[in-house]
């Protein structure tokens, strides 16, 4: 698996309808991708598994869906209007813009702990050129919030932002949740939804895009318990990666983020990194956001956001632990892990070794020959029965059986079921296993329990 390239994954994703370039027929739009039918199914299986694991199976978690458009005061209070920036540098000849830290990293410089001035100095001292080999200009801070305007009357429009993170939706609803559900501390507010960042240079397929999806929760705690809570969620994040997504444990690494590199709101951050084909990169983050957000929103909104303990002790502003999970990066890690090449009957075979619960299609049903009505009718019966129970079942009668298997292998379908002449006699079918390519005969009535 180590020699798998990002191109292998992207090409399979496109060929088999997982992910297409955004606005492709118009030449695309940088940093945007569209999920096709199988990508949508895979993504949904991941988000559903996350919701089940972190929300539905617990009794201290409250799920919400807040608006993408928020009052701009939210982003002023949260510090995003002034501080949600990435360092930018421009190629003086082509005028192309790059992430300064990425240019340095690509040149082998360790940028950890460097501020804008230090990075700027490193560019000059080491004579680093742009990726096109040209002189680089002076660095600047670039704000990643997308602006849009609201209002139907021209001239009376006001600037608002597309949310740069989902977290603020949880903070502005903190009081609503407390007032309607009276939860005991600690408790969490969770959300899955889109976030938008005007990334300077989107790259690496869906790893760094301008519109992406986040699954995250804000876990409200009393300040003296933050270390234990941080540890609890650190362990749970590993459990999610290794038990639910079934990512290999040795490809997941923790990075203790230094104070200089932490986001403006964080007192401790651990990044979860994954060995992608293009290097070890951030998959998820775990941050101790203290009472930064609620305090700022209390001050800016004038609303009391304190928590009143039920035992009558003094009210206080809760602190927050925030585990955050990028959906698109999750999907990429899953695809990179599943992508397998082997040899079968002297030919190269590609298949996705997806965990069954994540596979977009659970089973494929085929009649051995599509011009034999008796086989087709029987196969339809089996298909309808499975479809009713499993939902994600595919019908495929195109080409020969070998080709059908190859197609299903590439989309990670765990089982292919073929109805042949023997089926008409004894109600058994062939079930072929994706990973081993082994075929067994099975009674139709046993299929549901076994696929
Ligand atoms: P990076 O350092 O890679 O830019 P970040 O530290 O800014 O990421 P967070 O603000 O912690 O990222 O965002 C939460 C999660 O959202 C990340 O862990 C990642 O999974 C995902 N994410 C962030 N930016 C992007 C992006 N541009 N495209 C896709 N996913 C992203």
XYZ file of C-alpha atoms and ligand atoms in Angstrom:
482
model
C 0.000 0.000 0.000
C 2.946 2.329 0.544
C 3.446 2.929 -3.155
C -0.132 3.915 -3.817
C -0.349 7.441 -5.150
C -2.991 10.066 -4.717
C -3.545 9.839 -8.495
C -4.491 6.158 -8.132
C -7.143 7.068 -5.577
C -8.418 10.122 -7.482
C -8.619 8.218 -10.730
C -10.589 5.362 -9.186
C -12.819 7.860 -7.390
C -13.688 9.526 -10.678
C -13.904 6.353 -12.792
C -16.326 4.713 -10.403
C -18.474 7.682 -9.473
C -17.205 8.537 -6.010
C -15.880 12.071 -6.543
C -15.931 14.394 -9.555
C -14.312 17.764 -10.096
C -16.712 20.573 -9.095
C -18.365 22.393 -12.057
C -16.346 20.145 -14.344
C -18.043 20.985 -17.659
C -17.019 24.635 -17.126
C -13.404 23.755 -16.433
C -13.951 23.322 -12.710
C -13.772 25.647 -9.735
C -10.565 25.383 -7.731
C -10.963 23.785 -4.330
C -14.391 22.282 -4.964
C -15.372 18.684 -5.618
C -18.708 16.982 -6.153
C -19.546 13.655 -4.579
C -21.085 11.171 -6.983
C -23.562 8.436 -6.001
C -20.983 6.104 -4.432
C -19.016 8.886 -2.736
C -22.234 10.250 -1.292
C -23.133 6.813 0.060
C -19.683 6.300 1.550
C -19.700 9.768 3.095
C -23.132 9.213 4.549
C -22.068 5.870 6.015
C -19.176 7.661 7.717
C -21.277 10.522 9.083
C -24.005 8.129 10.239
C -21.425 5.971 12.016
C -19.986 9.086 13.679
C -23.411 10.258 14.841
C -24.198 6.820 16.219
C -20.848 6.568 18.003
C -20.589 10.056 19.479
C -24.218 11.183 19.777
C -26.898 8.486 19.688
C -25.085 5.949 21.845
C -24.527 8.508 24.633
C -26.884 10.370 26.913
C -24.760 13.484 27.415
C -24.763 14.670 23.804
C -27.198 17.030 22.073
C -27.245 17.127 18.282
C -28.013 20.355 16.445
C -27.981 21.774 12.938
C -27.289 25.493 12.975
C -27.494 27.917 10.056
C -24.479 28.359 7.799
C -25.172 32.084 7.619
C -24.795 33.742 11.007
C -24.922 37.261 12.344
C -21.486 38.767 11.516
C -21.134 39.728 15.187
C -20.581 36.023 15.870
C -17.377 36.037 13.812
C -16.188 39.289 15.322
C -16.651 37.955 18.859
C -15.046 34.612 18.024
C -11.908 36.321 16.719
C -12.281 34.991 13.186
C -12.715 38.376 11.488
C -9.398 39.555 12.864
C -7.480 36.322 13.377
C -8.620 33.538 11.050
C -5.628 33.906 8.770
C -3.068 31.868 6.910
C 0.305 33.216 5.792
C 0.389 34.037 2.085
C 3.175 34.696 -0.385
C 3.008 35.721 -4.034
C 5.091 34.698 -7.022
C 6.206 38.095 -8.333
C 6.144 36.981 -11.955
C 3.036 34.802 -12.297
C 1.146 36.523 -9.445
C 0.111 33.064 -8.231
C -0.412 32.923 -4.479
C 0.812 30.208 -2.145
C 0.608 29.231 1.525
C 3.909 30.510 2.865
C 4.277 27.641 5.354
C 3.648 25.100 2.585
C 6.298 26.684 0.328
C 8.765 26.415 3.202
C 7.733 22.857 4.086
C 8.110 21.807 0.453
C 11.648 23.247 0.600
C 12.392 21.057 3.635
C 12.071 23.762 6.308
C 10.491 22.816 9.636
C 8.010 25.661 10.158
C 6.825 24.637 13.601
C 6.789 27.623 15.947
C 7.571 30.159 13.205
C 5.554 33.369 12.959
C 5.107 35.430 9.797
C 8.347 37.378 10.324
C 10.383 34.219 10.927
C 8.943 32.537 7.853
C 9.611 35.630 5.793
C 13.215 35.695 6.991
C 13.652 32.012 6.133
C 12.479 32.624 2.555
C 15.030 35.423 2.131
C 17.929 33.720 3.937
C 17.558 30.478 2.047
C 16.742 32.113 -1.293
C 13.627 29.988 -1.701
C 11.820 30.466 -5.000
C 8.202 29.853 -5.993
C 7.181 26.404 -7.320
C 7.595 27.929 -10.811
C 11.140 29.027 -9.956
C 10.440 32.769 -9.627
C 11.192 35.393 -6.969
C 8.697 35.579 -4.127
C 7.193 38.830 -2.816
C 6.552 39.975 0.734
C 4.433 37.693 2.904
C 1.059 38.769 4.247
C -1.701 37.392 6.458
C -4.725 36.295 4.479
C -8.156 35.972 6.092
C -9.891 32.757 5.110
C -13.482 33.742 5.840
C -15.642 33.816 2.728
C -17.664 36.990 2.473
C -21.042 37.328 0.870
C -23.733 39.959 1.090
C -27.222 39.698 2.449
C -30.309 41.709 1.587
C -32.525 42.051 -1.459
C -32.207 45.825 -1.845
C -29.111 46.999 -3.712
C -27.251 49.517 -1.576
C -28.727 48.117 1.624
C -26.792 44.904 1.515
C -24.573 43.995 4.408
C -21.490 41.828 4.449
C -21.858 38.471 6.116
C -19.654 35.384 6.197
C -20.036 31.756 5.261
C -19.110 29.898 8.425
C -15.434 28.994 8.665
C -16.150 26.351 11.296
C -19.273 24.713 12.683
C -18.257 25.266 16.312
C -19.749 28.753 16.604
C -23.181 27.261 15.899
C -22.809 25.255 19.102
C -21.624 28.218 21.173
C -24.443 30.530 20.136
C -26.936 27.765 20.982
C -25.416 26.922 24.352
C -28.072 28.915 26.229
C -30.891 27.389 24.165
C -29.763 23.863 24.996
C -29.388 24.673 28.691
C -32.793 26.395 28.844
C -34.657 23.621 27.023
C -32.911 20.464 28.258
C -31.407 21.409 31.683
C -28.389 19.160 31.146
C -25.910 18.356 33.890
C -22.291 19.219 33.234
C -20.407 17.773 31.496
C -22.434 17.604 28.283
C -21.762 18.073 24.604
C -23.401 19.772 21.643
C -22.649 18.066 18.338
C -23.101 18.989 14.726
C -22.231 17.748 11.245
C -22.192 20.349 8.526
C -20.447 22.346 5.865
C -17.682 24.847 6.532
C -16.076 27.219 4.053
C -12.517 28.513 3.961
C -10.925 30.598 1.268
C -7.850 28.385 1.233
C -4.924 30.088 -0.505
C -3.907 26.989 -2.394
C -6.326 24.066 -2.278
C -4.569 20.798 -3.033
C -4.298 17.053 -2.581
C -7.744 16.120 -3.913
C -10.408 16.521 -1.195
C -7.784 16.913 1.530
C -7.620 20.710 1.269
C -10.693 22.241 -0.289
C -12.632 25.470 0.043
C -15.948 23.866 0.934
C -15.857 20.863 3.227
C -17.745 19.083 5.944
C -16.945 18.830 9.627
C -18.260 16.505 12.337
C -17.531 17.930 15.744
C -18.789 18.594 19.217
C -18.160 21.090 21.953
C -17.989 19.263 25.267
C -18.811 21.654 28.103
C -17.001 20.934 31.349
C -16.041 22.517 34.612
C -12.554 24.039 34.282
C -10.911 21.868 36.928
C -11.702 18.664 35.030
C -10.203 19.666 31.687
C -7.177 17.386 31.760
C -9.186 14.229 32.459
C -11.809 15.160 29.852
C -9.124 15.896 27.286
C -7.645 12.456 27.894
C -11.048 10.764 27.688
C -11.739 12.254 24.264
C -8.219 11.587 23.035
C -8.806 7.895 23.702
C -12.287 7.996 22.144
C -10.864 9.560 18.990
C -8.469 6.642 18.617
C -11.352 4.260 19.137
C -13.276 5.981 16.347
C -10.289 5.794 13.990
C -9.315 2.237 14.715
C -12.582 0.457 15.603
C -15.148 2.288 13.503
C -13.210 3.524 10.471
C -10.833 0.570 10.838
C -7.790 2.696 9.974
C -4.485 1.004 10.795
C -3.290 2.166 14.230
C 0.307 2.486 13.047
C -0.712 5.091 10.472
C -2.246 7.409 13.058
C 0.086 9.757 14.911
C -0.489 12.333 17.581
C 1.169 15.718 17.350
C 1.285 17.928 20.429
C 0.861 21.374 18.891
C 3.250 23.977 20.309
C 1.803 27.152 21.899
C 2.995 29.301 18.962
C 1.220 27.070 16.450
C -2.073 26.697 18.277
C -5.267 28.398 17.103
C -6.026 31.667 18.880
C -8.613 30.043 21.163
C -6.693 26.958 22.269
C -4.695 26.184 25.413
C -3.830 22.675 24.336
C -4.165 21.039 20.925
C -3.331 17.546 19.783
C -3.493 16.953 16.045
C -4.268 13.466 14.852
C -2.149 12.886 11.774
C -2.524 10.142 9.201
C -0.025 8.679 6.744
C -1.644 9.745 3.478
C 0.105 8.810 0.211
C 1.341 12.438 0.030
C 2.760 12.451 3.548
C 1.840 12.587 7.214
C -0.912 15.196 7.448
C -3.583 16.382 9.858
C -6.661 14.217 9.900
C -8.412 15.497 13.039
C -7.857 17.902 15.901
C -8.533 17.879 19.623
C -8.483 21.268 21.335
C -9.050 22.679 24.790
C -10.856 25.907 23.898
C -11.167 27.016 27.548
C -14.053 29.487 28.124
C -12.754 31.667 25.289
C -15.805 31.447 23.039
C -18.611 31.591 25.593
C -16.921 34.480 27.423
C -16.509 36.438 24.211
C -20.100 35.782 23.175
C -21.354 36.774 26.617
C -19.439 40.043 26.417
C -20.427 40.814 22.845
C -24.090 39.792 23.048
C -24.774 41.049 26.558
C -26.537 37.726 27.312
C -25.625 35.769 30.400
C -24.015 32.526 29.253
C -23.116 31.195 32.678
C -24.070 27.729 33.792
C -25.967 27.429 37.076
C -25.071 24.197 38.853
C -28.128 22.405 40.214
C -26.525 22.113 43.669
C -26.793 25.873 44.110
C -23.059 26.550 43.862
C -21.789 29.644 42.090
C -22.594 30.053 38.377
C -19.658 30.002 35.981
C -18.815 29.911 32.310
C -18.087 26.310 31.331
C -14.874 25.381 29.587
C -14.793 23.351 26.397
C -13.014 20.352 24.930
C -13.488 20.116 21.178
C -12.810 16.978 19.142
C -13.141 17.822 15.465
C -13.281 15.448 12.507
C -13.082 16.477 8.860
C -15.512 14.328 6.875
C -13.657 14.632 3.565
C -10.316 13.773 5.156
C -11.979 10.805 6.915
C -13.247 9.568 3.578
C -9.803 9.991 2.046
C -8.144 8.064 4.869
C -10.728 5.299 4.448
C -10.206 5.167 0.671
C -6.397 5.182 1.009
C -6.596 2.332 3.531
C -9.034 0.308 1.445
C -7.297 0.709 -1.917
C -5.594 -2.597 -2.694
C -3.890 -3.991 -5.737
C -3.205 -7.684 -6.201
C -2.924 -10.177 -8.990
C -5.640 -12.554 -10.005
C -5.310 -15.107 -12.783
C -2.202 -13.295 -13.986
C -3.956 -9.928 -14.198
C -3.733 -6.865 -11.995
C -6.798 -6.411 -9.845
C -7.817 -3.282 -7.920
C -10.287 -3.550 -5.093
C -11.473 -1.493 -2.167
C -11.194 -3.467 1.028
C -13.821 -1.359 2.780
C -15.302 -2.358 6.119
C -18.730 -3.793 5.358
C -20.582 -1.135 7.352
C -18.940 1.619 5.270
C -19.214 0.013 1.831
C -21.539 2.068 -0.402
C -23.058 -1.093 -1.869
C -23.512 -4.114 0.377
C -24.240 -6.696 -2.320
C -24.601 -6.999 -6.070
C -27.133 -9.365 -7.634
C -26.770 -10.746 -11.175
C -28.404 -13.348 -13.359
C -25.693 -15.499 -14.933
C -27.104 -14.692 -18.393
C -29.284 -11.713 -19.090
C -31.071 -13.252 -22.069
C -32.590 -16.111 -20.048
C -35.891 -14.787 -18.674
C -36.170 -17.533 -16.055
C -32.787 -16.521 -14.573
C -33.636 -12.829 -14.726
C -36.988 -13.355 -12.981
C -35.391 -15.383 -10.207
C -32.543 -12.881 -9.834
C -35.059 -10.026 -9.595
C -36.805 -11.852 -6.755
C -33.535 -12.173 -4.857
C -32.629 -8.560 -5.623
C -36.006 -7.246 -4.406
C -35.780 -9.277 -1.217
C -32.281 -8.007 -0.380
C -33.012 -4.447 -1.482
C -35.993 -4.297 0.858
C -33.839 -5.252 3.830
C -30.419 -3.807 3.023
C -31.230 -0.836 0.782
C -27.804 -0.473 -0.775
C -27.966 -3.403 -3.194
C -27.039 -3.119 -6.860
C -28.368 -4.928 -9.928
C -25.785 -5.675 -12.593
C -26.336 -7.746 -15.710
C -23.834 -5.989 -17.992
C -20.951 -7.836 -19.591
C -19.619 -11.175 -18.462
C -19.439 -12.259 -14.844
C -15.705 -11.549 -14.625
C -16.242 -7.915 -15.641
C -19.059 -7.536 -13.146
C -16.833 -8.812 -10.367
C -14.104 -6.342 -11.331
C -16.541 -3.441 -11.242
C -17.840 -4.437 -7.838
C -14.303 -5.003 -6.534
C -13.403 -1.444 -7.473
C -16.313 0.007 -5.536
C -15.737 -2.260 -2.562
C -18.908 -4.356 -2.675
C -18.333 -7.156 -0.166
C -20.540 -9.787 -1.864
C -21.589 -10.622 -5.432
C -24.549 -12.965 -5.764
C -25.135 -14.856 -9.006
C -28.302 -16.681 -9.955
C -27.661 -19.609 -12.318
C -29.468 -22.688 -13.596
C -28.832 -24.604 -10.417
C -30.703 -21.869 -8.527
C -33.864 -22.824 -10.393
C -33.501 -26.374 -9.151
C -32.422 -26.014 -5.525
C -32.765 -22.318 -4.549
C -29.052 -21.902 -3.976
C -26.938 -19.064 -5.373
C -23.236 -18.338 -5.753
C -21.839 -15.791 -3.320
C -18.422 -14.421 -4.195
C -16.275 -12.773 -1.564
C -14.577 -9.503 -2.598
C -11.321 -9.982 -0.703
C -10.646 -13.661 -1.279
C -12.574 -14.047 -4.566
C -13.825 -17.338 -3.119
C -17.221 -18.529 -4.201
C -19.604 -20.518 -2.062
C -23.065 -21.836 -2.733
C -25.681 -20.662 -0.334
C -29.425 -21.049 0.131
C -31.340 -17.890 -0.764
C -32.982 -17.963 2.661
C -29.528 -17.773 4.282
C -28.386 -14.730 2.297
C -29.635 -12.044 4.633
C -27.788 -13.465 7.584
C -24.573 -13.829 5.614
C -24.092 -10.826 3.336
P -4.990 22.629 8.385
O -3.888 22.925 9.362
O -4.794 21.341 7.618
O -5.350 23.790 7.509
P -6.748 23.263 10.516
O -5.878 22.960 11.678
O -6.967 24.651 10.083
O -6.291 22.371 9.254
P -9.195 22.849 11.886
O -9.516 24.291 11.947
O -8.786 22.147 13.115
O -8.123 22.574 10.729
O -10.419 22.119 11.173
C -11.006 20.964 11.671
C -10.891 19.794 10.722
O -11.502 20.140 9.478
C -9.461 19.408 10.350
O -8.929 18.527 11.303
C -9.647 18.747 9.012
O -10.057 17.397 9.157
C -10.804 19.522 8.413
N -10.341 20.575 7.489
C -9.809 21.766 7.808
N -9.543 22.491 6.716
C -9.926 21.723 5.661
C -9.915 21.925 4.250
N -9.484 23.057 3.723
N -10.375 20.932 3.462
C -10.837 19.774 3.992
N -10.879 19.538 5.316
C -10.434 20.497 6.147
